[in-house]
Amino acid sequence: MDENLRQKAMALEIFNQQLQMIQSEITSIRALKSEILNSIETIENINANEETLIPVGPGVFLKAKIVDDKALIGVKSDIYVEKSFKEVIEDLKKSVDDLDKAEKEGLKKAEELSKAIANLRRELQLEMQKVQQKEQENKKNEEN
């Protein structure tokens, strides 16, 4: 295999790894978006002075009474701010919008990369066919 083929094969491998990373990021974005949308729905359905179940772990809930329409929302790691349910929902919807943009960018990159991979595969196949034809011609010439 000549150097050009080797380089294209390596580029193809790198592109495939990049595509897998982008697809993994898109999956993570979608999971986070789903979690945020569930949070919005939960907050919208909570009323002050009402009993509800609060999840504290996998399959574990505490019965609690909501005393007002405020929640703590994380603004940085280990920093939380108290906001009204309405403000929290607005913040969460903004996060969903940001995630939508990131998902669209990721999908666009994945599509571009997929096209590049397809083109590179075609080039590699054509070059491999040429190499094989050349080898067959050389073999025939040696036999004669």
PDB file of N, CA and C in Angstrom, residues 75-121:
ATOM      1  N   VAL A  75     -26.565  27.737  39.433  1.00  0.00           N
ATOM      2  CA  VAL A  75     -26.035  28.716  38.484  1.00  0.00           C
ATOM      3  C   VAL A  75     -24.574  28.428  38.146  1.00  0.00           C
ATOM      4  N   LYS A  76     -23.864  27.801  39.040  1.00  0.00           N
ATOM      5  CA  LYS A  76     -22.497  27.327  38.828  1.00  0.00           C
ATOM      6  C   LYS A  76     -22.348  26.101  39.714  1.00  0.00           C
ATOM      7  N   SER A  77     -21.208  25.451  39.632  1.00  0.00           N
ATOM      8  CA  SER A  77     -21.040  24.270  40.473  1.00  0.00           C
ATOM      9  C   SER A  77     -21.121  24.678  41.941  1.00  0.00           C
ATOM     10  N   ASP A  78     -22.001  24.039  42.666  1.00  0.00           N
ATOM     11  CA  ASP A  78     -22.216  24.266  44.101  1.00  0.00           C
ATOM     12  C   ASP A  78     -22.709  25.667  44.458  1.00  0.00           C
ATOM     13  N   ILE A  79     -23.228  26.415  43.489  1.00  0.00           N
ATOM     14  CA  ILE A  79     -23.819  27.723  43.775  1.00  0.00           C
ATOM     15  C   ILE A  79     -25.264  27.693  43.286  1.00  0.00           C
ATOM     16  N   TYR A  80     -26.181  27.922  44.214  1.00  0.00           N
ATOM     17  CA  TYR A  80     -27.606  27.875  43.900  1.00  0.00           C
ATOM     18  C   TYR A  80     -28.254  29.204  44.250  1.00  0.00           C
ATOM     19  N   VAL A  81     -29.280  29.561  43.483  1.00  0.00           N
ATOM     20  CA  VAL A  81     -30.019  30.799  43.694  1.00  0.00           C
ATOM     21  C   VAL A  81     -31.493  30.439  43.835  1.00  0.00           C
ATOM     22  N   GLU A  82     -32.154  31.098  44.785  1.00  0.00           N
ATOM     23  CA  GLU A  82     -33.586  30.869  44.956  1.00  0.00           C
ATOM     24  C   GLU A  82     -34.345  31.745  43.965  1.00  0.00           C
ATOM     25  N   LYS A  83     -35.241  31.112  43.209  1.00  0.00           N
ATOM     26  CA  LYS A  83     -36.048  31.829  42.221  1.00  0.00           C
ATOM     27  C   LYS A  83     -37.476  31.311  42.283  1.00  0.00           C
ATOM     28  N   SER A  84     -38.388  32.122  41.771  1.00  0.00           N
ATOM     29  CA  SER A  84     -39.785  31.680  41.697  1.00  0.00           C
ATOM     30  C   SER A  84     -39.893  30.576  40.642  1.00  0.00           C
ATOM     31  N   PHE A  85     -40.954  29.775  40.748  1.00  0.00           N
ATOM     32  CA  PHE A  85     -41.163  28.714  39.763  1.00  0.00           C
ATOM     33  C   PHE A  85     -41.169  29.293  38.346  1.00  0.00           C
ATOM     34  N   LYS A  86     -41.810  30.444  38.181  1.00  0.00           N
ATOM     35  CA  LYS A  86     -41.895  31.082  36.861  1.00  0.00           C
ATOM     36  C   LYS A  86     -40.500  31.400  36.327  1.00  0.00           C
ATOM     37  N   GLU A  87     -39.639  31.960  37.176  1.00  0.00           N
ATOM     38  CA  GLU A  87     -38.266  32.289  36.758  1.00  0.00           C
ATOM     39  C   GLU A  87     -37.464  31.028  36.448  1.00  0.00           C
ATOM     40  N   VAL A  88     -37.661  30.003  37.264  1.00  0.00           N
ATOM     41  CA  VAL A  88     -36.955  28.735  37.034  1.00  0.00           C
ATOM     42  C   VAL A  88     -37.364  28.153  35.684  1.00  0.00           C
ATOM     43  N   ILE A  89     -38.667  28.173  35.412  1.00  0.00           N
ATOM     44  CA  ILE A  89     -39.157  27.642  34.134  1.00  0.00           C
ATOM     45  C   ILE A  89     -38.573  28.438  32.969  1.00  0.00           C
ATOM     46  N   GLU A  90     -38.510  29.752  33.095  1.00  0.00           N
ATOM     47  CA  GLU A  90     -37.914  30.592  32.041  1.00  0.00           C
ATOM     48  C   GLU A  90     -36.447  30.223  31.824  1.00  0.00           C
ATOM     49  N   ASP A  91     -35.708  30.059  32.919  1.00  0.00           N
ATOM     50  CA  ASP A  91     -34.290  29.676  32.819  1.00  0.00           C
ATOM     51  C   ASP A  91     -34.143  28.305  32.154  1.00  0.00           C
ATOM     52  N   LEU A  92     -34.998  27.371  32.553  1.00  0.00           N
ATOM     53  CA  LEU A  92     -34.921  26.023  31.989  1.00  0.00           C
ATOM     54  C   LEU A  92     -35.271  26.032  30.501  1.00  0.00           C
ATOM     55  N   LYS A  93     -36.249  26.830  30.124  1.00  0.00           N
ATOM     56  CA  LYS A  93     -36.613  26.924  28.695  1.00  0.00           C
ATOM     57  C   LYS A  93     -35.464  27.526  27.887  1.00  0.00           C
ATOM     58  N   LYS A  94     -34.750  28.484  28.471  1.00  0.00           N
ATOM     59  CA  LYS A  94     -33.576  29.050  27.796  1.00  0.00           C
ATOM     60  C   LYS A  94     -32.506  27.966  27.618  1.00  0.00           C
ATOM     61  N   SER A  95     -32.345  27.131  28.639  1.00  0.00           N
ATOM     62  CA  SER A  95     -31.381  26.025  28.537  1.00  0.00           C
ATOM     63  C   SER A  95     -31.779  25.068  27.418  1.00  0.00           C
ATOM     64  N   VAL A  96     -33.075  24.794  27.296  1.00  0.00           N
ATOM     65  CA  VAL A  96     -33.556  23.916  26.219  1.00  0.00           C
ATOM     66  C   VAL A  96     -33.259  24.550  24.862  1.00  0.00           C
ATOM     67  N   ASP A  97     -33.477  25.861  24.744  1.00  0.00           N
ATOM     68  CA  ASP A  97     -33.167  26.556  23.485  1.00  0.00           C
ATOM     69  C   ASP A  97     -31.679  26.442  23.149  1.00  0.00           C
ATOM     70  N   ASP A  98     -30.828  26.634  24.154  1.00  0.00           N
ATOM     71  CA  ASP A  98     -29.379  26.508  23.945  1.00  0.00           C
ATOM     72  C   ASP A  98     -29.014  25.086  23.514  1.00  0.00           C
ATOM     73  N   LEU A  99     -29.644  24.106  24.144  1.00  0.00           N
ATOM     74  CA  LEU A  99     -29.379  22.708  23.788  1.00  0.00           C
ATOM     75  C   LEU A  99     -29.884  22.400  22.380  1.00  0.00           C
ATOM     76  N   ASP A 100     -31.018  22.984  21.996  1.00  0.00           N
ATOM     77  CA  ASP A 100     -31.522  22.806  20.626  1.00  0.00           C
ATOM     78  C   ASP A 100     -30.498  23.308  19.612  1.00  0.00           C
ATOM     79  N   LYS A 101     -29.924  24.479  19.883  1.00  0.00           N
ATOM     80  CA  LYS A 101     -28.905  25.047  18.984  1.00  0.00           C
ATOM     81  C   LYS A 101     -27.684  24.129  18.909  1.00  0.00           C
ATOM     82  N   ALA A 102     -27.236  23.656  20.064  1.00  0.00           N
ATOM     83  CA  ALA A 102     -26.069  22.764  20.100  1.00  0.00           C
ATOM     84  C   ALA A 102     -26.364  21.468  19.348  1.00  0.00           C
ATOM     85  N   GLU A 103     -27.586  20.956  19.505  1.00  0.00           N
ATOM     86  CA  GLU A 103     -27.965  19.719  18.805  1.00  0.00           C
ATOM     87  C   GLU A 103     -27.965  19.941  17.294  1.00  0.00           C
ATOM     88  N   LYS A 104     -28.514  21.061  16.844  1.00  0.00           N
ATOM     89  CA  LYS A 104     -28.537  21.366  15.404  1.00  0.00           C
ATOM     90  C   LYS A 104     -27.122  21.490  14.853  1.00  0.00           C
ATOM     91  N   GLU A 105     -26.245  22.161  15.601  1.00  0.00           N
ATOM     92  CA  GLU A 105     -24.849  22.290  15.168  1.00  0.00           C
ATOM     93  C   GLU A 105     -24.187  20.914  15.085  1.00  0.00           C
ATOM     94  N   GLY A 106     -24.446  20.085  16.091  1.00  0.00           N
ATOM     95  CA  GLY A 106     -23.883  18.739  16.095  1.00  0.00           C
ATOM     96  C   GLY A 106     -24.384  17.914  14.924  1.00  0.00           C
ATOM     97  N   LEU A 107     -25.682  18.013  14.635  1.00  0.00           N
ATOM     98  CA  LEU A 107     -26.251  17.276  13.501  1.00  0.00           C
ATOM     99  C   LEU A 107     -25.658  17.757  12.182  1.00  0.00           C
ATOM    100  N   LYS A 108     -25.438  19.068  12.074  1.00  0.00           N
ATOM    101  CA  LYS A 108     -24.836  19.625  10.855  1.00  0.00           C
ATOM    102  C   LYS A 108     -23.408  19.107  10.689  1.00  0.00           C
ATOM    103  N   LYS A 109     -22.635  19.133  11.782  1.00  0.00           N
ATOM    104  CA  LYS A 109     -21.257  18.618  11.730  1.00  0.00           C
ATOM    105  C   LYS A 109     -21.246  17.135  11.377  1.00  0.00           C
ATOM    106  N   ALA A 110     -22.175  16.380  11.968  1.00  0.00           N
ATOM    107  CA  ALA A 110     -22.244  14.939  11.701  1.00  0.00           C
ATOM    108  C   ALA A 110     -22.564  14.679  10.234  1.00  0.00           C
ATOM    109  N   GLU A 111     -23.469  15.476   9.671  1.00  0.00           N
ATOM    110  CA  GLU A 111     -23.825  15.313   8.261  1.00  0.00           C
ATOM    111  C   GLU A 111     -22.635  15.624   7.357  1.00  0.00           C
ATOM    112  N   GLU A 112     -21.931  16.715   7.654  1.00  0.00           N
ATOM    113  CA  GLU A 112     -20.753  17.087   6.862  1.00  0.00           C
ATOM    114  C   GLU A 112     -19.681  16.008   6.950  1.00  0.00           C
ATOM    115  N   LEU A 113     -19.477  15.508   8.152  1.00  0.00           N
ATOM    116  CA  LEU A 113     -18.466  14.473   8.355  1.00  0.00           C
ATOM    117  C   LEU A 113     -18.860  13.179   7.649  1.00  0.00           C
ATOM    118  N   SER A 114     -20.143  12.843   7.683  1.00  0.00           N
ATOM    119  CA  SER A 114     -20.627  11.636   6.996  1.00  0.00           C
ATOM    120  C   SER A 114     -20.374  11.734   5.496  1.00  0.00           C
ATOM    121  N   LYS A 115     -20.601  12.916   4.935  1.00  0.00           N
ATOM    122  CA  LYS A 115     -20.337  13.116   3.503  1.00  0.00           C
ATOM    123  C   LYS A 115     -18.848  12.969   3.207  1.00  0.00           C
ATOM    124  N   ALA A 116     -18.016  13.557   4.058  1.00  0.00           N
ATOM    125  CA  ALA A 116     -16.564  13.455   3.869  1.00  0.00           C
ATOM    126  C   ALA A 116     -16.115  11.998   3.961  1.00  0.00           C
ATOM    127  N   ILE A 117     -16.701  11.257   4.900  1.00  0.00           N
ATOM    128  CA  ILE A 117     -16.366   9.835   5.058  1.00  0.00           C
ATOM    129  C   ILE A 117     -16.764   9.059   3.807  1.00  0.00           C
ATOM    130  N   ALA A 118     -17.966   9.319   3.296  1.00  0.00           N
ATOM    131  CA  ALA A 118     -18.434   8.619   2.091  1.00  0.00           C
ATOM    132  C   ALA A 118     -17.525   8.919   0.905  1.00  0.00           C
ATOM    133  N   ASN A 119     -17.141  10.186   0.737  1.00  0.00           N
ATOM    134  CA  ASN A 119     -16.243  10.558  -0.366  1.00  0.00           C
ATOM    135  C   ASN A 119     -14.885   9.888  -0.224  1.00  0.00           C
ATOM    136  N   LEU A 120     -14.360   9.884   0.988  1.00  0.00           N
ATOM    137  CA  LEU A 120     -13.053   9.280   1.235  1.00  0.00           C
ATOM    138  C   LEU A 120     -13.099   7.768   0.993  1.00  0.00           C
ATOM    139  N   ARG A 121     -14.198   7.132   1.390  1.00  0.00           N
ATOM    140  CA  ARG A 121     -14.340   5.686   1.134  1.00  0.00           C
ATOM    141  C   ARG A 121     -14.331   5.397  -0.363  1.00  0.00           C
TER     142      ARG A 121
END
